[in-house]
Short mmCIF file of C-alpha atoms and ligand atoms in Angstrom, two decimals:
data_model
loop_
_atom_site.label_atom_id
_atom_site.label_comp_id
_atom_site.label_asym_id
_atom_site.label_seq_id
_atom_site.Cartn_x
_atom_site.Cartn_y
_atom_site.Cartn_z
CA MET K 14 -0.01 -0.03 0.04
CA ILE K 15 0.98 3.21 -0.76
CA ASN K 16 0.92 5.51 2.10
CA LEU K 17 1.83 9.44 1.19
CA GLU K 18 1.71 10.85 4.80
CA LEU K 19 4.73 12.76 5.64
CA PRO K 20 6.81 11.19 8.55
CA LYS K 21 6.73 12.58 11.67
CA LYS K 22 9.97 14.39 11.84
CA LEU K 23 9.57 15.82 8.02
CA ARG K 24 6.26 16.91 9.27
CA ALA K 25 8.00 18.88 12.04
CA SER K 26 11.06 20.27 9.70
CA ALA K 27 8.43 21.50 7.82
CA ASN K 28 6.60 23.09 10.37
CA GLN K 29 9.10 24.65 11.90
CA ALA K 30 10.33 26.43 7.88
CA HIS K 31 6.82 27.80 7.72
CA GLN K 32 6.92 29.61 11.02
CA VAL K 33 9.85 31.43 9.81
CA ALA K 34 8.14 31.73 6.86
CA ALA K 35 4.87 33.32 8.20
CA GLN K 36 6.82 35.35 10.93
CA ILE K 37 10.13 36.40 9.12
CA PHE K 38 9.60 36.29 5.33
CA ARG K 39 5.89 37.74 4.66
CA PRO K 40 6.09 40.99 7.09
CA ILE K 41 9.22 41.98 5.19
CA SER K 42 8.22 40.41 1.79
CA ARG K 43 6.39 43.95 0.21
CA LYS K 44 9.59 46.15 1.77
CA TYR K 45 12.05 43.99 -0.01
CA ASP K 46 10.63 43.83 -3.38
CA LEU K 47 9.94 47.65 -3.04
CA GLY K 48 13.77 48.23 -2.02
CA GLU K 49 15.50 46.59 -4.67
CA HIS K 50 19.26 44.97 -4.47
CA GLU K 51 19.18 46.10 -0.26
CA TYR K 52 20.11 43.33 1.93
CA PRO K 53 17.76 41.60 4.20
CA VAL K 54 19.41 42.34 7.29
CA GLU K 55 16.46 40.13 9.41
CA LEU K 56 18.23 36.94 7.33
CA ASP K 57 21.04 37.59 9.72
CA THR K 58 19.41 36.41 12.29
CA MET K 59 18.54 33.20 10.19
CA ALA K 60 21.58 32.19 9.16
CA ALA K 61 22.89 31.91 13.06
CA MET K 62 19.84 29.49 13.47
CA VAL K 63 20.53 27.75 10.15
CA ASP K 64 24.30 27.65 11.90
CA GLY K 65 22.86 26.48 15.54
CA LEU K 66 20.83 24.09 13.68
CA SER K 67 23.23 22.11 11.46
CA ASP K 68 25.81 22.25 14.63
CA SER K 69 23.34 20.40 16.69
CA GLY K 70 22.73 17.97 13.91
CA THR K 71 19.04 18.90 14.03
CA GLN K 72 17.95 19.28 10.51
CA LYS K 73 18.18 21.51 7.49
CA ILE K 74 16.22 24.58 8.27
CA SER K 75 15.43 25.56 4.78
CA GLY K 76 16.20 25.78 1.12
CA ALA K 77 18.65 24.73 -1.28
CA SER K 78 21.09 22.48 0.98
CA GLY K 79 20.33 19.26 -1.15
CA GLY K 80 21.51 16.03 -0.41
CA ARG K 81 24.18 13.75 -1.20
CA ALA K 82 23.70 10.79 -3.04
CA ASP K 83 25.13 8.88 -0.18
CA ASP K 84 23.45 10.93 2.16
CA GLU K 85 21.30 9.03 4.77
CA ALA K 86 20.52 6.73 1.59
CA PRO K 87 19.62 3.25 2.29
CA SER K 88 21.34 0.14 0.27
CA THR K 89 20.10 -0.85 -2.86
CA ASP K 90 17.86 -2.97 -1.43
CA VAL K 91 14.33 -1.67 -2.56
CA LEU K 92 12.70 -2.50 0.16
CA VAL K 93 14.05 -0.25 2.57
CA ASN K 94 12.35 3.07 2.08
CA ALA K 95 14.75 6.75 3.03
CA ASN K 96 13.30 10.66 3.75
CA GLY K 97 16.93 12.13 3.53
CA GLY K 98 18.38 15.63 2.71
CA ASN K 99 16.44 16.17 -0.63
CA MET K 100 13.48 15.33 0.65
CA SER K 101 13.62 17.37 3.61
CA ALA K 102 15.75 20.50 2.06
CA LEU K 103 12.36 20.31 -0.71
CA LEU K 104 9.53 20.32 1.65
CA ASN K 105 11.62 23.03 3.16
CA ALA K 106 12.17 24.97 0.09
CA LEU K 107 7.91 24.41 -0.34
CA GLU K 108 7.69 26.13 2.79
CA THR K 109 10.12 29.36 2.57
CA SER K 110 8.95 29.36 -1.08
CA TRP K 111 4.86 29.90 0.75
CA GLY K 112 6.21 33.03 2.50
CA ASP K 113 8.71 34.85 0.02
CA VAL K 114 10.74 33.17 -2.76
CA GLY K 115 12.80 36.09 -3.03
CA LEU K 116 14.04 36.11 0.60
CA MET K 117 13.84 32.46 0.37
CA LEU K 118 16.96 32.48 -2.68
CA SER K 119 18.62 35.11 -0.30
CA ILE K 120 19.17 32.60 2.66
CA PRO K 121 22.35 32.97 3.69
CA TYR K 122 24.27 29.61 3.60
CA GLN K 123 21.72 27.82 1.44
CA GLY K 124 22.74 28.98 -2.16
CA LEU K 125 22.09 26.48 -5.56
CA GLY K 126 25.91 25.73 -5.29
CA ASN K 127 25.38 24.31 -1.50
CA ALA K 128 23.45 21.12 -3.57
CA ALA K 129 25.87 21.38 -6.74
CA ILE K 130 28.64 21.09 -3.87
CA ALA K 131 26.77 18.19 -1.77
CA ALA K 132 25.98 16.26 -4.56
CA VAL K 133 29.66 16.34 -6.52
CA ALA K 134 32.03 16.96 -3.91
CA THR K 135 34.61 14.74 -2.19
CA ASP K 136 34.60 13.88 1.27
CA GLU K 137 37.37 16.09 2.18
CA GLN K 138 35.41 18.59 -0.28
CA LEU K 139 32.43 18.27 1.91
CA GLU K 140 34.34 19.26 4.91
CA ARG K 141 36.34 22.43 3.84
CA PHE K 142 33.11 23.85 1.60
CA GLY K 143 30.58 22.36 4.00
CA LYS K 144 29.89 26.02 6.01
CA VAL K 145 29.86 27.88 2.78
CA TRP K 146 27.30 30.36 0.78
CA ALA K 147 27.60 28.89 -2.72
CA SER K 148 26.35 30.86 -5.62
CA MET K 149 25.97 29.25 -9.03
CA ALA K 150 27.67 30.36 -12.37
CA ILE K 151 27.04 28.51 -15.68
CA THR K 152 24.91 31.10 -17.32
CA GLU K 153 27.30 33.19 -20.02
CA PRO K 154 26.90 36.31 -22.31
CA SER K 155 26.48 33.97 -25.16
CA PHE K 156 24.59 30.77 -23.89
CA GLY K 157 21.76 30.05 -21.37
CA SER K 158 20.05 26.90 -22.17
CA ASP K 159 22.76 25.43 -23.89
CA SER K 160 25.20 24.49 -21.22
CA ALA K 161 27.59 22.40 -22.71
CA ALA K 162 28.75 26.14 -24.85
CA VAL K 163 30.69 27.28 -21.86
CA THR K 164 33.34 29.26 -22.55
CA THR K 165 35.06 30.01 -19.65
CA THR K 166 38.27 28.16 -19.23
CA ALA K 167 40.23 27.12 -16.59
CA VAL K 168 44.05 25.70 -17.05
CA LEU K 169 45.94 24.18 -14.57
CA ASP K 170 49.01 26.44 -13.43
CA GLY K 171 51.32 24.55 -10.41
CA ASP K 172 49.29 24.58 -7.75
CA GLU K 173 46.25 26.40 -8.97
CA TRP K 174 43.37 27.01 -11.53
CA VAL K 175 43.30 30.11 -13.94
CA LEU K 176 40.09 30.80 -14.70
CA ASN K 177 38.52 33.24 -17.33
CA GLY K 178 35.62 34.49 -18.66
CA GLU K 179 31.77 36.07 -17.82
CA LYS K 180 29.02 34.46 -15.79
CA ILE K 181 25.37 36.79 -15.91
CA PHE K 182 22.60 36.29 -14.11
CA VAL K 183 24.17 34.58 -11.12
CA THR K 184 21.63 34.78 -8.14
CA ALA K 185 23.41 35.55 -5.36
CA GLY K 186 25.96 36.46 -7.01
CA GLN K 187 27.37 39.68 -4.78
CA ARG K 188 26.45 38.10 -1.33
CA SER K 189 27.23 34.49 -1.91
CA THR K 190 31.37 33.30 0.14
CA HIS K 191 31.72 31.04 -2.38
CA ILE K 192 30.63 30.37 -6.49
CA VAL K 193 30.59 27.03 -8.17
CA VAL K 194 31.97 28.40 -11.42
CA TRP K 195 31.04 25.85 -14.70
CA ALA K 196 34.83 26.11 -16.93
CA SER K 197 36.56 23.87 -19.89
CA VAL K 198 39.50 22.13 -18.78
CA ASP K 199 40.20 22.03 -22.29
CA ARG K 200 37.62 23.05 -24.95
CA SER K 201 38.73 21.38 -27.72
CA LEU K 202 37.64 18.02 -26.12
CA GLY K 203 33.81 19.61 -26.03
CA ARG K 204 31.10 19.07 -23.47
CA ALA K 205 33.27 16.22 -21.13
CA ALA K 206 36.04 19.15 -20.42
CA ILE K 207 33.73 21.25 -18.29
CA LYS K 208 33.85 21.17 -14.78
CA SER K 209 32.88 22.39 -12.13
CA PHE K 210 35.23 24.73 -9.63
CA VAL K 211 34.40 26.53 -6.02
CA VAL K 212 35.60 30.29 -6.60
CA PRO K 213 36.11 31.51 -3.45
CA ARG K 214 34.51 35.51 -2.69
CA ASP K 215 37.91 36.93 -2.50
CA ALA K 216 40.26 34.78 -5.37
CA PRO K 217 41.74 37.35 -7.15
CA GLY K 218 40.91 38.25 -9.68
CA LEU K 219 36.96 37.65 -9.26
CA SER K 220 34.66 40.84 -9.64
CA VAL K 221 31.32 41.97 -9.79
CA ALA K 222 30.80 44.06 -13.34
CA ARG K 223 26.92 44.71 -12.13
CA LEU K 224 23.59 43.82 -10.75
CA GLU K 225 20.60 42.62 -12.64
CA HIS K 226 16.95 44.98 -12.32
CA LYS K 227 14.22 42.26 -12.31
CA LEU K 228 10.65 41.96 -13.14
CA GLY K 229 10.59 39.81 -9.40
CA ILE K 230 12.02 38.29 -6.95
CA LYS K 231 13.61 41.46 -6.27
CA ALA K 232 15.50 40.69 -3.02
CA SER K 233 17.85 38.01 -4.35
CA ASP K 234 20.59 40.02 -6.03
CA THR K 235 21.44 38.70 -9.77
CA ALA K 236 24.97 39.35 -10.79
CA VAL K 237 27.72 39.88 -13.78
CA LEU K 238 30.84 38.48 -12.48
CA LEU K 239 34.15 38.58 -14.26
CA LEU K 240 36.89 36.04 -13.72
CA GLN K 241 39.97 37.20 -15.30
CA ASP K 242 43.11 35.27 -14.60
CA CYS K 243 41.45 34.31 -11.12
CA ARG K 244 43.88 31.91 -9.57
CA ILE K 245 41.77 28.80 -6.78
CA PRO K 246 43.85 25.67 -5.55
CA LYS K 247 43.94 23.29 -7.65
CA ASP K 248 42.09 20.97 -5.23
CA ASN K 249 38.93 23.42 -5.32
CA ILE K 250 37.82 21.49 -8.58
CA LEU K 251 34.96 19.28 -7.42
CA GLY K 252 35.26 15.91 -9.05
CA SER K 253 37.85 14.41 -11.04
CA PRO K 254 39.97 16.86 -13.80
CA GLU K 255 40.08 13.81 -15.96
CA VAL K 256 38.42 14.23 -19.02
CA HIS K 257 36.45 11.28 -20.39
CA ALA K 258 34.97 11.53 -23.38
CA GLU K 259 32.44 8.43 -22.93
CA LYS K 260 30.57 9.92 -19.75
CA GLY K 261 30.17 13.19 -21.55
CA PHE K 262 28.93 15.76 -19.48
CA ALA K 263 26.96 14.06 -17.12
CA GLY K 264 29.33 14.89 -13.91
CA VAL K 265 28.32 18.66 -13.86
CA MET K 266 25.13 17.74 -15.22
CA GLN K 267 24.14 15.38 -11.98
CA THR K 268 23.89 19.02 -10.19
CA PHE K 269 20.87 19.70 -11.67
CA ASP K 270 18.89 15.89 -10.45
CA ASN K 271 19.09 17.53 -6.58
CA THR K 272 18.72 21.10 -7.64
CA ARG K 273 15.54 21.19 -10.27
CA PRO K 274 13.34 19.22 -7.91
CA LEU K 275 14.22 22.11 -5.17
CA VAL K 276 12.94 25.15 -7.70
CA ALA K 277 9.92 23.15 -8.47
CA ALA K 278 9.23 22.99 -4.64
CA MET K 279 9.57 26.82 -4.91
CA ALA K 280 6.92 27.26 -7.48
CA ILE K 281 4.68 24.79 -5.64
CA GLY K 282 5.25 27.07 -2.36
CA VAL K 283 4.15 30.62 -4.66
CA THR K 284 1.37 28.16 -5.86
CA ARG K 285 0.10 27.41 -2.63
CA ALA K 286 0.07 30.96 -1.31
CA ALA K 287 -1.78 32.24 -4.23
CA LEU K 288 -4.50 29.56 -3.71
CA GLU K 289 -4.73 30.12 -0.46
CA GLU K 290 -5.15 34.04 -1.43
CA LEU K 291 -7.76 33.22 -3.86
CA ARG K 292 -9.70 30.93 -1.74
CA THR K 293 -10.09 33.72 0.81
CA ILE K 294 -10.92 36.32 -1.44
CA LEU K 295 -13.45 34.11 -2.71
CA THR K 296 -15.23 32.72 -0.19
CA ASP K 297 -15.20 36.62 0.86
CA ALA K 298 -17.22 37.55 -1.92
CA GLY K 299 -19.84 34.64 -1.36
CA ILE K 300 -18.41 31.95 -3.92
CA GLU K 301 -18.18 28.96 -1.94
CA ILE K 302 -15.72 25.78 -3.64
CA SER K 303 -17.61 22.93 -3.42
CA TYR K 304 -15.83 19.00 -3.53
CA ASP K 305 -18.92 17.80 -3.36
CA THR K 306 -20.45 19.13 -6.76
CA PRO K 307 -19.04 18.60 -9.72
CA PRO K 308 -17.16 21.86 -11.14
CA ASN K 309 -19.27 22.89 -14.07
CA ASN K 310 -22.51 23.30 -11.52
CA GLN K 311 -20.37 25.57 -9.78
CA HIS K 312 -20.10 29.45 -10.03
CA ALA K 313 -17.27 30.21 -12.68
CA ALA K 314 -14.38 31.50 -10.41
CA ALA K 315 -15.15 28.20 -8.50
CA ALA K 316 -14.55 25.92 -10.96
CA GLU K 317 -11.42 27.66 -11.66
CA PHE K 318 -10.78 26.67 -8.92
CA LEU K 319 -10.40 23.76 -8.54
CA ARG K 320 -9.02 23.04 -11.87
CA MET K 321 -5.94 25.14 -10.45
CA GLU K 322 -5.51 22.98 -7.23
CA ALA K 323 -5.96 19.93 -8.96
CA ASP K 324 -2.91 21.40 -10.56
CA TYR K 325 -1.08 21.99 -7.35
CA GLU K 326 -1.91 18.68 -6.00
CA SER K 327 0.19 17.16 -8.93
CA ALA K 328 3.12 19.31 -9.08
CA TYR K 329 3.29 18.93 -5.36
CA LEU K 330 3.51 14.74 -6.35
CA LEU K 331 5.77 14.69 -8.96
CA ALA K 332 8.36 16.80 -6.62
CA LEU K 333 8.01 14.70 -4.00
CA ARG K 334 9.01 11.73 -5.88
CA ALA K 335 11.59 13.24 -7.58
CA ALA K 336 13.09 13.99 -4.53
CA TRP K 337 12.45 10.49 -3.02
CA MET K 338 13.95 9.05 -6.12
CA ALA K 339 17.07 10.91 -5.25
CA ASP K 340 16.96 10.05 -1.97
CA ASN K 341 17.04 6.41 -2.44
CA LYS K 342 19.50 6.37 -4.91
CA LYS K 343 17.16 6.07 -8.48
CA PRO K 344 18.39 7.81 -11.21
CA ASN K 345 15.89 10.38 -11.24
CA SER K 346 16.53 12.97 -14.53
CA LEU K 347 13.27 12.15 -16.10
CA GLU K 348 11.39 12.56 -12.54
CA ALA K 349 13.09 16.20 -11.86
CA SER K 350 12.52 17.49 -15.40
CA MET K 351 9.04 16.07 -15.06
CA SER K 352 8.80 18.34 -11.98
CA LYS K 353 10.06 20.86 -12.85
CA ALA K 354 7.98 21.55 -16.37
CA LYS K 355 4.83 20.91 -14.07
CA ALA K 356 5.35 23.20 -10.96
CA GLY K 357 6.99 25.99 -13.40
CA ARG K 358 3.83 25.87 -15.57
CA THR K 359 1.82 25.39 -13.20
CA GLY K 360 3.30 28.39 -10.93
CA THR K 361 2.76 31.14 -13.20
CA ASP K 362 -0.78 29.92 -14.54
CA VAL K 363 -1.99 30.03 -11.00
CA THR K 364 -0.36 33.21 -9.67
CA LEU K 365 -1.84 35.34 -13.23
CA LYS K 366 -4.84 33.31 -12.79
CA SER K 367 -5.79 34.20 -9.51
CA VAL K 368 -4.45 37.76 -10.24
CA GLU K 369 -7.27 37.71 -12.92
CA LEU K 370 -10.30 36.18 -10.77
CA ALA K 371 -9.28 38.40 -7.79
CA GLY K 372 -9.77 41.59 -10.28
CA ALA K 373 -9.06 44.91 -9.38
CA LEU K 374 -7.82 43.56 -5.90
CA GLY K 375 -5.53 41.27 -7.19
CA TYR K 376 -3.19 43.75 -9.67
CA SER K 377 -2.81 46.39 -6.34
CA GLN K 378 0.03 46.21 -4.19
CA ARG K 379 -2.77 46.23 -1.04
CA LEU K 380 -1.82 41.94 -1.60
CA LEU K 381 1.40 40.08 -2.46
CA LEU K 382 -0.63 38.24 -5.52
CA GLU K 383 0.36 40.84 -7.62
CA LYS K 384 3.78 40.02 -6.30
CA TRP K 385 3.48 36.28 -6.63
CA GLY K 386 2.89 37.08 -10.08
CA ARG K 387 5.71 38.52 -11.24
CA ASP K 388 8.06 36.10 -8.68
CA SER K 389 7.03 33.21 -10.07
CA LYS K 390 7.77 33.26 -13.89
CA ILE K 391 11.51 32.94 -13.04
CA LEU K 392 11.13 29.52 -11.45
CA ASP K 393 9.71 28.45 -15.17
CA ILE K 394 13.17 30.00 -16.80
CA PHE K 395 15.97 29.00 -14.68
CA GLU K 396 17.45 26.11 -13.76
CA GLY K 397 16.00 25.05 -17.68
CA THR K 398 13.26 26.92 -19.29
CA GLN K 399 9.67 25.06 -19.52
CA GLN K 400 10.96 23.97 -23.16
CA ILE K 401 14.42 22.11 -22.09
CA GLN K 402 13.06 20.52 -19.68
CA GLN K 403 10.12 19.24 -21.95
CA LEU K 404 13.00 18.58 -24.12
CA ILE K 405 14.61 16.28 -21.94
CA VAL K 406 11.75 14.61 -21.18
CA ALA K 407 11.16 13.67 -24.64
CA ARG K 408 14.23 12.53 -25.20
CA ARG K 409 14.34 9.94 -22.53
CA VAL K 410 10.83 8.89 -22.77
CA LEU K 411 11.73 8.52 -26.70
CA GLY K 412 15.26 6.74 -25.47
CA LYS K 413 16.96 9.93 -28.05
CA THR K 414 20.20 11.70 -27.07
CA SER K 415 20.30 15.40 -27.48
CA ALA K 416 22.39 15.04 -30.92
CA GLU K 417 19.29 13.15 -32.23
CA LEU K 418 16.10 15.60 -30.52
CA LYS K 419 17.69 19.09 -30.22
C1 FAD P 21 16.56 36.02 -12.37
C2 FAD P 21 17.57 35.12 -13.09
C3 FAD P 21 18.59 34.57 -12.36
C4 FAD P 21 18.98 33.40 -12.26
N1 FAD P 21 19.86 32.56 -12.00
C5 FAD P 21 20.89 31.63 -12.73
C6 FAD P 21 22.52 31.26 -11.99
O1 FAD P 21 22.38 31.41 -10.43
N2 FAD P 21 23.39 30.64 -12.51
C7 FAD P 21 22.88 30.78 -13.97
O2 FAD P 21 23.67 29.89 -14.34
N3 FAD P 21 22.33 30.67 -14.27
C8 FAD P 21 21.09 31.61 -13.85
N4 FAD P 21 20.06 32.30 -14.56
C9 FAD P 21 20.02 32.17 -16.23
C10 FAD P 21 19.26 31.06 -16.90
O3 FAD P 21 19.45 29.43 -15.91
C11 FAD P 21 19.04 31.47 -18.04
O4 FAD P 21 18.09 32.45 -18.10
C12 FAD P 21 18.22 30.01 -18.31
O5 FAD P 21 18.49 28.92 -19.26
C13 FAD P 21 17.66 30.46 -20.17
O6 FAD P 21 18.64 30.64 -20.46
P1 FAD P 21 18.35 32.13 -21.87
O7 FAD P 21 18.17 33.19 -20.80
O8 FAD P 21 19.86 32.49 -22.32
O9 FAD P 21 17.75 31.87 -23.18
P2 FAD P 21 17.57 31.01 -24.54
O10 FAD P 21 18.78 29.67 -23.86
O11 FAD P 21 18.08 32.03 -25.35
O12 FAD P 21 16.32 30.96 -24.43
C14 FAD P 21 15.08 31.23 -25.48
C15 FAD P 21 13.99 30.57 -25.59
O13 FAD P 21 14.27 30.00 -26.48
C16 FAD P 21 13.99 28.67 -25.22
N5 FAD P 21 14.54 27.66 -26.38
C17 FAD P 21 16.18 27.64 -26.00
N6 FAD P 21 16.07 26.21 -26.65
C18 FAD P 21 15.12 25.59 -26.86
C19 FAD P 21 15.65 24.39 -27.64
N7 FAD P 21 16.22 23.41 -27.96
N8 FAD P 21 14.10 24.02 -28.36
C20 FAD P 21 12.69 24.75 -27.56
N9 FAD P 21 12.91 25.96 -27.16
C21 FAD P 21 14.38 26.41 -26.75
C22 FAD P 21 14.17 29.01 -24.30
O14 FAD P 21 13.08 28.03 -23.42
C23 FAD P 21 13.97 29.82 -24.17
O15 FAD P 21 11.97 30.37 -23.86
C24 FAD P 21 18.84 33.95 -14.00
C25 FAD P 21 18.52 33.51 -14.88
C26 FAD P 21 17.32 35.10 -14.42
C27 FAD P 21 16.77 35.55 -15.30
#
């Protein structure tokens, strides 16, 4: 029998994240939407809290800490069931994003780069980088979706890698203490030569060129970074420096299996926030949402609400599945992309439809609905756009390579 209840341990952790979202994030949500690029000082309290919790070994409070492939996972015995770091991070990302996704992306020490480190670092590297705040720098001026087109280079010079290139749209790129940078160790060898490197903020040759002004998630800093003869220690490369043409791109791409369900969770959190607000507005307007009457016999707004709620539920279940598979060492690239595609699409659909159904009130800044409409769009873009997720799903379902289906 399938039990879809969350275990007690995870419920407690999700509940704690929800309290943070309700008591810390929601009250300052509009303030940092209006004050773009202002540092949310309130989050410093959270950094201390997160530190305390991980020191005591209790739990991860929030965000993108992700999980290691061998983190609390069982052996390959299929009868054993584990809920580990991925599931915990997913639920916490969902709850905190319900509060404010821009602030969630700004929580110190919980960057997407942390999930990448957790996924592929050696034990020694995890010891060194376990407590950093890492952002993730893949995108360059010449490409976004095609991650194999990296032009940033990394050349070994004695005991150091020397990096050169420009990275754009780096979330938390100004505030993070470290940046996980994708660079090629030999451009003539194609995608197999792309590796990820942990670049400390104070590495010589690293600078922030500027910050982007954006449609939404204004609390989150999005930076353009320059790497000009940037020197980092030799052992800051994640994974092996060897180029294995037969393994291709698999090493760095593996990080997406952990991060895509997390971004799905962010979209699901924002979706739930919008649905809750809409339910209140419809109820106040005297529109009943009934679960006993067929939708086509109800008020049109109630029928629309039920449709969106069903989308929300399916996005939620797909994301849980992807995280559960990662925790249980099952290959989840297909499910990670499915969950990201469904949740990203649902997030933009539900938030904008909620603005529409709420009428002028939905468009006004008196509520956060219009903000969620703006915030949700990015969740269908970064970590792979809607179209790219669909392409990956199609390739996997049809058994096609990236060369056969572009
Ligand atoms: C606020 C924000 C934060 C970001 N944070 C980060 C970050 O932390 N780190 C990082 O590395 N990057 C980050 N990005 C970059 C983001 O990942 C890219 O914007 C994204 O991958 C899309 O790339 P692109 O913008 O170059 O669009 P393009 O790749 O040029 O795509 C343009 C359009 O074409 C579609 N398209 C592209 N290829 C195909 C295809 N083969 N088939 C069908 N349709 C296709 C896309 O879906 C899209 O709709 C961020 C971006 C933003 C806006």
